[in-house]
mmCIF file of C-alpha atoms and ligand atoms in Angstrom:
data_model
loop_
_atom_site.group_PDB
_atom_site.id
_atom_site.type_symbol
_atom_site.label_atom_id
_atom_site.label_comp_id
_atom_site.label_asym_id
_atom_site.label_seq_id
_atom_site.Cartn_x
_atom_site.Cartn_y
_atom_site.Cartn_z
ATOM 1 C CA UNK U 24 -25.137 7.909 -12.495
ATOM 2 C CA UNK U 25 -25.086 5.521 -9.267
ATOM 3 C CA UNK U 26 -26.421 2.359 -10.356
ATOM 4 C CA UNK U 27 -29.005 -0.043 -8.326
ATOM 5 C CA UNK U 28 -26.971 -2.096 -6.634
ATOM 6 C CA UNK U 29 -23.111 -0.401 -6.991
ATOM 7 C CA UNK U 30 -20.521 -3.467 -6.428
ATOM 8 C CA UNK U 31 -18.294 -0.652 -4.270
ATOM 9 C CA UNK U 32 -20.065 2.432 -2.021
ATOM 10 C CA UNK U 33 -19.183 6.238 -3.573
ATOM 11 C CA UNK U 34 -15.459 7.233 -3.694
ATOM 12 C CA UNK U 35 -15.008 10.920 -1.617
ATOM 13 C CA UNK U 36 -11.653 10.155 0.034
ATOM 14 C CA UNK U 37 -7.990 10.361 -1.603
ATOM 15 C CA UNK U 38 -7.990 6.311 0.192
ATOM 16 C CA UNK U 39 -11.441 4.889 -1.647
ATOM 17 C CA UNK U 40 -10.015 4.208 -4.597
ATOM 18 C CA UNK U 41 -6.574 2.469 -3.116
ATOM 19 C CA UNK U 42 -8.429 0.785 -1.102
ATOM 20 C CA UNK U 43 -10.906 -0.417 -3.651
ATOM 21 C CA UNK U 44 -7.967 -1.805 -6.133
ATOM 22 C CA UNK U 45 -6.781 -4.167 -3.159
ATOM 23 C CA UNK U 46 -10.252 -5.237 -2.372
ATOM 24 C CA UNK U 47 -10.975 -5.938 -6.408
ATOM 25 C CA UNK U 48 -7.628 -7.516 -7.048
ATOM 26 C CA UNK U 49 -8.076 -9.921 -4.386
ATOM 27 C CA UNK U 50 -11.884 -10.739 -5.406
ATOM 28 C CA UNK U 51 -10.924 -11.147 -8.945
ATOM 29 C CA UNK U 52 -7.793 -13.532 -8.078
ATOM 30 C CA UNK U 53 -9.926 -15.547 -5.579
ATOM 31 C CA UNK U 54 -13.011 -15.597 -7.426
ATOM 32 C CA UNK U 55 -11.086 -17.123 -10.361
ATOM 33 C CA UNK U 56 -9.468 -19.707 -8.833
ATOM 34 C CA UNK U 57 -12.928 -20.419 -6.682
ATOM 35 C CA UNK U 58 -14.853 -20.991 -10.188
ATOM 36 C CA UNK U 59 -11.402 -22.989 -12.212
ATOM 37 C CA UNK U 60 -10.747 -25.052 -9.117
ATOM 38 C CA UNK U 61 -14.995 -25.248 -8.803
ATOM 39 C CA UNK U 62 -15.066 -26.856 -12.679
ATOM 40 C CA UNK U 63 -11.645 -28.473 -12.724
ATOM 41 C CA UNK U 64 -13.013 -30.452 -9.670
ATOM 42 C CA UNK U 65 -16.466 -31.303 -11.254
ATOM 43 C CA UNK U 66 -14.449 -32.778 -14.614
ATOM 44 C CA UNK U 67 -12.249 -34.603 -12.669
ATOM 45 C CA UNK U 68 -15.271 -36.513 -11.046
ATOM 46 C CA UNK U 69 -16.895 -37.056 -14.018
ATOM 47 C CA UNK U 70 -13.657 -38.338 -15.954
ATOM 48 C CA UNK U 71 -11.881 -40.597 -13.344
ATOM 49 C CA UNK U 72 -15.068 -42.157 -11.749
ATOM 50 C CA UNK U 73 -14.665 -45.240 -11.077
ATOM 51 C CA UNK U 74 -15.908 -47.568 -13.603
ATOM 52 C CA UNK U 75 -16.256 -51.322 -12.222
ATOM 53 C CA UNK U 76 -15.809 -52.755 -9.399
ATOM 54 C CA UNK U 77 -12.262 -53.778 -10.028
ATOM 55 C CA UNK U 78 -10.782 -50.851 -10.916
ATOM 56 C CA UNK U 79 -6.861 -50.674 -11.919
ATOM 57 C CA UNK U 80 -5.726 -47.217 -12.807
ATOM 58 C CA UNK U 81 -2.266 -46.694 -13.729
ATOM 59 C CA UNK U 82 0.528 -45.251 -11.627
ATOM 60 C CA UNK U 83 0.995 -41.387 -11.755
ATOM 61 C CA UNK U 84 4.361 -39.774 -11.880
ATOM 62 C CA UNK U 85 4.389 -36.389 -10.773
ATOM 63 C CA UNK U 86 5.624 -34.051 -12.665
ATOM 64 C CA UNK U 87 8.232 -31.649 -11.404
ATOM 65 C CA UNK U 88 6.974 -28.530 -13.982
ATOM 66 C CA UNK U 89 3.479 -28.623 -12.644
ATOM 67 C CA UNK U 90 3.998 -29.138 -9.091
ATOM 68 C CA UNK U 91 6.248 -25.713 -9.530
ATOM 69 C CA UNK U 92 4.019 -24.098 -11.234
ATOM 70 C CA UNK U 93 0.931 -24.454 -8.930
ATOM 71 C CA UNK U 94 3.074 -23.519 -6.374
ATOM 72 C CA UNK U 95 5.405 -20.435 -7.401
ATOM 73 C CA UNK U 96 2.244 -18.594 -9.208
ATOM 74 C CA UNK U 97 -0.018 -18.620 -6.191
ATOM 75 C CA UNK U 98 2.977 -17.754 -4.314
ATOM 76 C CA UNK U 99 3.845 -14.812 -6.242
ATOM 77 C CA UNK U 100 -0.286 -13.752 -6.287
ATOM 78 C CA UNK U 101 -0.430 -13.826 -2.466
ATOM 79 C CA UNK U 102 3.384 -11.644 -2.075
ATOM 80 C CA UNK U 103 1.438 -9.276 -4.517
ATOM 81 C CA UNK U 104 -1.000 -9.448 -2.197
ATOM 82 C CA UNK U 105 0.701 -8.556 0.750
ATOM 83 C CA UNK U 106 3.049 -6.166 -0.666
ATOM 84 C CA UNK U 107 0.274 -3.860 -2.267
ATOM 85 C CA UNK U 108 -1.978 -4.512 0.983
ATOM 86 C CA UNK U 109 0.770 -3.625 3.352
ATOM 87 C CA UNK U 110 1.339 -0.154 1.638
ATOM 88 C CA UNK U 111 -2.148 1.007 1.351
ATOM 89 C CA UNK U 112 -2.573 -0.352 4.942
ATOM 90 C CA UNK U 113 0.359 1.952 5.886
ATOM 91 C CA UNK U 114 -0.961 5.002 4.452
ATOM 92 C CA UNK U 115 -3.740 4.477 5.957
ATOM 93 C CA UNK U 116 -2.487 4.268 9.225
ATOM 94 C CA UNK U 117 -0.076 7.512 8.702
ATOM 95 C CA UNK U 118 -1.877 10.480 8.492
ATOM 96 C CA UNK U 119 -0.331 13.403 6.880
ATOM 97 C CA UNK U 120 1.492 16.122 9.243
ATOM 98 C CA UNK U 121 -0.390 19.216 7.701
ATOM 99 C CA UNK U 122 -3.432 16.917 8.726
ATOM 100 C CA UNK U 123 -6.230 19.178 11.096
ATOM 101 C CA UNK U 124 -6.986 17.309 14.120
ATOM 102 C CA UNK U 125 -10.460 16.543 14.790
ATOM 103 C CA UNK U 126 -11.968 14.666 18.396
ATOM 104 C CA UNK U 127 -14.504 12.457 18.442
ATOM 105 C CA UNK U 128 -15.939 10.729 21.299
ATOM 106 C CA UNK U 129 -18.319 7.870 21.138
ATOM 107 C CA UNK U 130 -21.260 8.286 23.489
ATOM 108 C CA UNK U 131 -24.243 5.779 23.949
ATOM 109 C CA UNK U 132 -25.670 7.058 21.217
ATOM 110 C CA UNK U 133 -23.825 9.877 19.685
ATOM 111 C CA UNK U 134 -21.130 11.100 18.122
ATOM 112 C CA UNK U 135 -19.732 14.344 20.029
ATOM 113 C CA UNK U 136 -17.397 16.180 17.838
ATOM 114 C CA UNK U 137 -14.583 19.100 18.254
ATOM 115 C CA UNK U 138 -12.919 21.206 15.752
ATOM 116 C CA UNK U 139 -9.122 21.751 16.302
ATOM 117 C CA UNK U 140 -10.616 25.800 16.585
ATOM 118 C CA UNK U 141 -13.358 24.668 19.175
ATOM 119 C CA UNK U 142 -16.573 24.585 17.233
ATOM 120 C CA UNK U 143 -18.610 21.295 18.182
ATOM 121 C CA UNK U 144 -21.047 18.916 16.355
ATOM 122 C CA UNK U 145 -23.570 16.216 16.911
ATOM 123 C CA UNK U 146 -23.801 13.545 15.049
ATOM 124 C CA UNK U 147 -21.959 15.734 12.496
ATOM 125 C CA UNK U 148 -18.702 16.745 10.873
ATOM 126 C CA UNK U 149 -18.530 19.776 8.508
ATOM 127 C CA UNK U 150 -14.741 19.203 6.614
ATOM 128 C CA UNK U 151 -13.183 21.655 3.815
ATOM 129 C CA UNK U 152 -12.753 19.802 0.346
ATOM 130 C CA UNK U 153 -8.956 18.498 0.170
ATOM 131 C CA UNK U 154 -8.085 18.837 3.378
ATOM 132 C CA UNK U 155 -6.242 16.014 5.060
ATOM 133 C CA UNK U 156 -8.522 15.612 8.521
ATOM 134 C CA UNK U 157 -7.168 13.462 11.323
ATOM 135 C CA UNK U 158 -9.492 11.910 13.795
ATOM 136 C CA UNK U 159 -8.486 11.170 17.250
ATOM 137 C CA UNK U 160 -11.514 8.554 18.607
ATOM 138 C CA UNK U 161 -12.290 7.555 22.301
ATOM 139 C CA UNK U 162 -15.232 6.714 24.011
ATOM 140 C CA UNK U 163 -16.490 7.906 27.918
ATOM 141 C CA UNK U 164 -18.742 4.521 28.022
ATOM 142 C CA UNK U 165 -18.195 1.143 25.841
ATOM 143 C CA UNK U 166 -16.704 0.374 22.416
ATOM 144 C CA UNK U 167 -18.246 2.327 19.359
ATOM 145 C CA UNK U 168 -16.977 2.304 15.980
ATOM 146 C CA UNK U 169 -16.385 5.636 13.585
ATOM 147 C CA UNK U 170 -17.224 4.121 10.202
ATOM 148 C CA UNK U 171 -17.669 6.072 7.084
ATOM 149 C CA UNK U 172 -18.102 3.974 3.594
ATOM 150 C CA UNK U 173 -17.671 6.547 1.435
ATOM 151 C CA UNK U 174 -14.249 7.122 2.620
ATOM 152 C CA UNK U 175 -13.465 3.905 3.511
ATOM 153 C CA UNK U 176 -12.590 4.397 7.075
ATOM 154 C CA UNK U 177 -13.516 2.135 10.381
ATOM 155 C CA UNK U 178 -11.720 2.703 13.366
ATOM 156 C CA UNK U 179 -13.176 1.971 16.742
ATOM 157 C CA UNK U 180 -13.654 4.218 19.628
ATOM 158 C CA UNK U 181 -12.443 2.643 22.538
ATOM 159 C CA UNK U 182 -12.801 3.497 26.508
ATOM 160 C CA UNK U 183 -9.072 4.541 27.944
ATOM 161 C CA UNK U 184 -7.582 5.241 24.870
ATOM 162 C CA UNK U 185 -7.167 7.132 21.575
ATOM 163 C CA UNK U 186 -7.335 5.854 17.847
ATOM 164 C CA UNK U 187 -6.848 7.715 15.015
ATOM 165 C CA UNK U 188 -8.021 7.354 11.833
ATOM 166 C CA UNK U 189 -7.426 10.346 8.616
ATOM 167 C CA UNK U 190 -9.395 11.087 5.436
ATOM 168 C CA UNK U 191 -8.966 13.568 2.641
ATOM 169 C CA UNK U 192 -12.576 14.553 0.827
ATOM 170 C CA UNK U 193 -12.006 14.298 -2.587
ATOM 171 C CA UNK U 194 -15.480 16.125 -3.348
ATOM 172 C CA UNK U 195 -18.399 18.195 -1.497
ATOM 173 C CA UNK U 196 -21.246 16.620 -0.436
ATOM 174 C CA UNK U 197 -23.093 14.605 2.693
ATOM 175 C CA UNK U 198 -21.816 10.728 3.072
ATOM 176 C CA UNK U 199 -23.066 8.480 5.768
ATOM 177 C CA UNK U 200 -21.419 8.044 9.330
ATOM 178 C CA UNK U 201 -22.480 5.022 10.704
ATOM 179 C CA UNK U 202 -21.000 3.159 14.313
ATOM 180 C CA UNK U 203 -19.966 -0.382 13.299
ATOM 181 C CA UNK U 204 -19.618 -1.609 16.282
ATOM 182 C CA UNK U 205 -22.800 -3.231 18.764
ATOM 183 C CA UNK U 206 -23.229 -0.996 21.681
ATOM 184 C CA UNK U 207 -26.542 -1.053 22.535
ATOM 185 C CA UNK U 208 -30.303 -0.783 21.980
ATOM 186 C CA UNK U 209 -29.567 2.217 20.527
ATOM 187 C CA UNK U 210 -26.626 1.266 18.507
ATOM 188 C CA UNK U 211 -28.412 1.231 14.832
ATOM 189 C CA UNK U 212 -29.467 4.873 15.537
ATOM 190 C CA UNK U 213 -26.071 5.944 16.059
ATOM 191 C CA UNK U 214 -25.312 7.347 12.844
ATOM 192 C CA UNK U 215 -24.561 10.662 11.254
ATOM 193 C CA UNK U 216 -23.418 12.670 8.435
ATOM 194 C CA UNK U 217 -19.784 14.043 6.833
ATOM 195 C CA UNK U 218 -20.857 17.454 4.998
ATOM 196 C CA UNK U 219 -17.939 18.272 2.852
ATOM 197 C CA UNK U 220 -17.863 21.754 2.035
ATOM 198 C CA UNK U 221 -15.463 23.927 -0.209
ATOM 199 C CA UNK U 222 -13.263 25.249 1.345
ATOM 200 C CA UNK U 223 -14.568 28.673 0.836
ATOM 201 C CA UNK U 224 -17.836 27.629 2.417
ATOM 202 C CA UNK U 225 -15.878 25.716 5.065
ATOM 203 C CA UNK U 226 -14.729 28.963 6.241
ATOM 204 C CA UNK U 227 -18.258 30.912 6.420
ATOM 205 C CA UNK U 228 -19.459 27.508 7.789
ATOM 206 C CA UNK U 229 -16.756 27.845 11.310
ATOM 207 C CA UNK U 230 -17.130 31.866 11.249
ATOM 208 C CA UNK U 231 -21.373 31.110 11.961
ATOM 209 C CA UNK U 232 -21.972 30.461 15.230
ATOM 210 C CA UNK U 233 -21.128 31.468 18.645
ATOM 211 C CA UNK U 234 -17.213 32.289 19.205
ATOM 212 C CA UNK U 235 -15.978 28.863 20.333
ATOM 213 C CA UNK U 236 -13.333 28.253 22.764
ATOM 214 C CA UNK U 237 -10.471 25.544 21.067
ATOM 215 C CA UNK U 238 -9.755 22.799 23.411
ATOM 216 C CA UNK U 239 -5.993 23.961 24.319
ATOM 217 C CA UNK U 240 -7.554 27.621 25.360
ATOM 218 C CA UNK U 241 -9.904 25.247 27.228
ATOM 219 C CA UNK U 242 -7.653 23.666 28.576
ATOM 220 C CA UNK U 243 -5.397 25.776 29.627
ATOM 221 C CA UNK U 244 -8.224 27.048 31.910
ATOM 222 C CA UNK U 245 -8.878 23.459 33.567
ATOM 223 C CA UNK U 246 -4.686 23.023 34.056
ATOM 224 C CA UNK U 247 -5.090 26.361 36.155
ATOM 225 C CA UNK U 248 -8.656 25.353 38.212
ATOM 226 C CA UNK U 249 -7.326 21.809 38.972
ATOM 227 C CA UNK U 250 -3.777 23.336 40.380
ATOM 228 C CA UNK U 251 -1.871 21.254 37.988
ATOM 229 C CA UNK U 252 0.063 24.798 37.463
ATOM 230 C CA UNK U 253 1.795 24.800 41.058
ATOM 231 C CA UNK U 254 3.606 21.654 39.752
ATOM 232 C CA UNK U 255 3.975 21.704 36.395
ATOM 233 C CA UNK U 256 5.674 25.090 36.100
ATOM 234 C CA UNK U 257 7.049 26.577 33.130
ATOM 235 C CA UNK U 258 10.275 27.392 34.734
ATOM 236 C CA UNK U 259 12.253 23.797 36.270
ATOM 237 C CA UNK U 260 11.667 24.762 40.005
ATOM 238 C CA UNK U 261 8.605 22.698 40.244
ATOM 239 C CA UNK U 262 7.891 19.072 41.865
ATOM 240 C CA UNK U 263 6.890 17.877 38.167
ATOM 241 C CA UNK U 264 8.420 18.163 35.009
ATOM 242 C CA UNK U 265 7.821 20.894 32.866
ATOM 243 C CA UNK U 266 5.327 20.443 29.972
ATOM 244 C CA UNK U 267 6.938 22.966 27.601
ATOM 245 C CA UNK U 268 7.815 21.396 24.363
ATOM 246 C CA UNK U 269 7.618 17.977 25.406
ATOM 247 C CA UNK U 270 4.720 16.632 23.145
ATOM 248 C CA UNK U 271 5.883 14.351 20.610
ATOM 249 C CA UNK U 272 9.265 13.963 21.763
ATOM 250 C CA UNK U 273 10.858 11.167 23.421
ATOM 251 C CA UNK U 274 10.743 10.909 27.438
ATOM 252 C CA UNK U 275 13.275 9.301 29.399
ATOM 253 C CA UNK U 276 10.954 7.183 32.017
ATOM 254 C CA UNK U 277 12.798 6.262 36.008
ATOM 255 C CA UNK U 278 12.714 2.870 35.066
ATOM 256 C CA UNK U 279 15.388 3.804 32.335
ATOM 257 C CA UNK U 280 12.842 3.194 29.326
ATOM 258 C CA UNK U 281 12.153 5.536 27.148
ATOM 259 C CA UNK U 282 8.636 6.889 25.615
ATOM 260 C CA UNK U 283 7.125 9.512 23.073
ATOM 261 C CA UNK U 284 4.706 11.563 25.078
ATOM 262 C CA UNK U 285 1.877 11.326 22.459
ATOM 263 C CA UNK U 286 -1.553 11.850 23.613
ATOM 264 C CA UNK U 287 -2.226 8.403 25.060
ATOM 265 C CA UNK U 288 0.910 9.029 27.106
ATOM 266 C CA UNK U 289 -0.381 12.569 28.345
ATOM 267 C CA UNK U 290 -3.748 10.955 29.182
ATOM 268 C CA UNK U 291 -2.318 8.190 31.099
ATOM 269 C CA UNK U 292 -0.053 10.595 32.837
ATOM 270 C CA UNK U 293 -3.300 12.631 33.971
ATOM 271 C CA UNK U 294 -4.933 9.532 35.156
ATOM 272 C CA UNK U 295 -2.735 7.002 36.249
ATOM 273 C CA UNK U 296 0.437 9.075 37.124
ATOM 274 C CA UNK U 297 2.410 6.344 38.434
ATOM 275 C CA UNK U 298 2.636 3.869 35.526
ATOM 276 C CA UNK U 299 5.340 5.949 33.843
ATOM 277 C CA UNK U 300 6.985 8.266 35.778
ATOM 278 C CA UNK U 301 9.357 10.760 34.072
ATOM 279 C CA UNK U 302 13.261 10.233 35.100
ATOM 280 C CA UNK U 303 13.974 12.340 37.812
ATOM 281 C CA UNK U 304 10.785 13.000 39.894
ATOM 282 C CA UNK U 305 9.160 11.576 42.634
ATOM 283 C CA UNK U 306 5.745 9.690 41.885
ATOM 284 C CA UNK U 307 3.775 11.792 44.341
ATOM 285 C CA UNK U 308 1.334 13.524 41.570
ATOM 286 C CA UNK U 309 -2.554 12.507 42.519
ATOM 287 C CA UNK U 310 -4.629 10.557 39.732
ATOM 288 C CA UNK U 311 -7.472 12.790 38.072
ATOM 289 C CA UNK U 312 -9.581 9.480 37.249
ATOM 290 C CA UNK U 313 -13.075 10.654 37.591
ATOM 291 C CA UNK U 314 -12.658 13.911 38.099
ATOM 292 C CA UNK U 315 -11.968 14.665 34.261
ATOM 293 C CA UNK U 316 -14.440 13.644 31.481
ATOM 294 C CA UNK U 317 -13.098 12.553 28.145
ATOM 295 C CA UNK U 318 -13.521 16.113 26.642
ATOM 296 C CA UNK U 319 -12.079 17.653 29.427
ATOM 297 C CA UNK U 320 -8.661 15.348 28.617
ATOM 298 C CA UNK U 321 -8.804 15.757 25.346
ATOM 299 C CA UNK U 322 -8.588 19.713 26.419
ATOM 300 C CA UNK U 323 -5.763 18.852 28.957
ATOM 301 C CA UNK U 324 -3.828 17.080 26.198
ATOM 302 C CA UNK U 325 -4.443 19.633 23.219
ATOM 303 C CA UNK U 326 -2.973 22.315 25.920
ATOM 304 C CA UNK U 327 0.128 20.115 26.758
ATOM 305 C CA UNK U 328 -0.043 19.935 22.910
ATOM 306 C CA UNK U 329 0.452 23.805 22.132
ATOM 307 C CA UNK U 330 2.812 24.485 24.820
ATOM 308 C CA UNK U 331 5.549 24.469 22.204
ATOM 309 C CA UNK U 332 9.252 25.534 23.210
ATOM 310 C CA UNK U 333 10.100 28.780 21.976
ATOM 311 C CA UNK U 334 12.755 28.249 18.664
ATOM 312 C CA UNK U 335 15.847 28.840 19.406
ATOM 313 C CA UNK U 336 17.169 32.602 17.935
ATOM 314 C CA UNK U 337 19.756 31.067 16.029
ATOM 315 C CA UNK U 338 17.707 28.345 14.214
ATOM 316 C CA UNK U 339 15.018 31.039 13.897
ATOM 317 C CA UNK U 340 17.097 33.699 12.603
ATOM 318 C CA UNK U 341 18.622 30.555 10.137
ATOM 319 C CA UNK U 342 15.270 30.212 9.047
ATOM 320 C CA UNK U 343 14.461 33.809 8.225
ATOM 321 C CA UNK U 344 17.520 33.814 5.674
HETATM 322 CU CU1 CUA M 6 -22.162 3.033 19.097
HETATM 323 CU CU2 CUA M 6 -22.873 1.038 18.000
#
């Protein structure tokens, strides 16, 4: 049972309880020292007041011993610290590859949401039980912020650029999504629910409903309507470089720099084509600002996404054996 007033929120993600060890190690540490240092202080006021007027108190020589001691032992407290904060903050930060990619975008005042197979949700996320869930976050209007206690997740949604944040449900049931960041009149109605489901009824859950169309089928239809296809051609005759099996590997840029086209670097490419143009072409492609939506890039960069190159037959046939 949940008492009254729990010290930490409900544990449903593989992170809570990591997270929750930092956090309690460095309350327990601090608090003790707050409350010895709190009393050694009061003592000391009490015993060395001054007496008379006149007061004479001896000279003090220092001793070597202590002043290492109070030194070395917070030292080593604070590289605990850091240490075991630095490698939860990592794991954090790296989700899983087997991870299922989930978009959110931050509207004033809701949270629009899109499975990896194209179902969408208001306000809501439906996730299987154990699965590791990665969240890519953006905004189409000011800064939000995707915040889920029971997971132990924050990560804000930002306007011109993607965040990503994972989670793994450790059990079923329906755990608060709040925005944690001040956006508006509205901004303290801006909240939702996670319904974890087993994965059984995860599965019934996405098969109710109208067929949905997943963002790369959706966006391979806007890549045809907006003509990107007469430059972007799968074969290398057209004026811009081909898209096949370029996501996630490393671009060589015309300035001689080098980047990983990851989805920020798609979405700037659709937008802004001339900040980084690819080694090689001329910087004649037109910017798509305002004439895509956020959704509508998120569809453009889950297509770029799936265009994978096909394996080669001899690593294939390598694999097979
Ligand atoms: Cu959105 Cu506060």
């Amino acid at each position: 049972m949940t008492p009254a007033f729990p010290l930490v929120p409900e544990r449903a993600s593989t992170l809570a309880g990591e997270v929750d060890s930092v956090f309690l190690f460095i309350l327990g540490v601090t608090g003790f020292f707050a409350v010895a240092i709190w009393i050694a202080m009061l003592w000391f006021a009490i015993r060395y007041r001054r007496r008379s007027a006149a007061d004479r108190p001896p000279a003090i020589h220092p001793s070597v011993l202590l002043e290492l001691t109070w030194t070395l032992v917070p030292l080593g407290l604070m590289v605990v610290m850091f240490v075991w904060g630095a490698r939860v903050y990592f794991h954090m930060n790296r989700p899983p590859d087997d991870a299922m990619t989930v978009t959110v975008v931050g509207k004033r005042w809701m949270w629009k949401i899109q499975h990896p197979t194209g179902q969408r949700e208001i306000n809501e996320l439906h996730v299987p039980e154990g699965r590791a869930v990665k969240l890519l976050i953006t905004s189409e209007d000011t800064i939000h912020s995707f915040f889920v206690p029971a997971f132990r997740i924050k990560r804000d949604a930002v306007p011109g650029r993607y965040n990503t944040a994972w989670f793994r449900a450790t059990k079923p049931g329906r755990y608060h999504l709040f925005c944690a960041e001040y956006c508006g009149t509205e901004h303290s109605k801006m909240t939702g629910w996670i319904v974890v489901l087993p994965p059984g009824e995860y599965q019934t859950w996405l098969a109710g409903g109208p067929p949905p169309e997943s963002p790369a089928a959706a966006g391979e239809k806007l890549f045809t309507e907006l003509n990107c296809v007469t430059c972007h051609r799968p074969d290398s005759a057209g004026r811009g470089p081909v898209l096949v099996g370029i996501f996630g590997k490393p671009v060589k840029l015309a300035t001689g720099d080098t980047v990983v086209a990851d989805e920020s670097y798609v979405r700037e490419s659709i937008l802004n084509p001339a900040a980084r143009v690819v080694a090689g072409y001329q910087p004649v492609m037109p910017t798509y600002q305002g004439q895509v939506t956020e959704e509508q890039l998120i569809a453009l960069v889950a297509y770029v996404k799936s265009l994978q190159a096909p394996a080669p037959a001899a690593a294939a046939a390598g694999r097979a054996r």
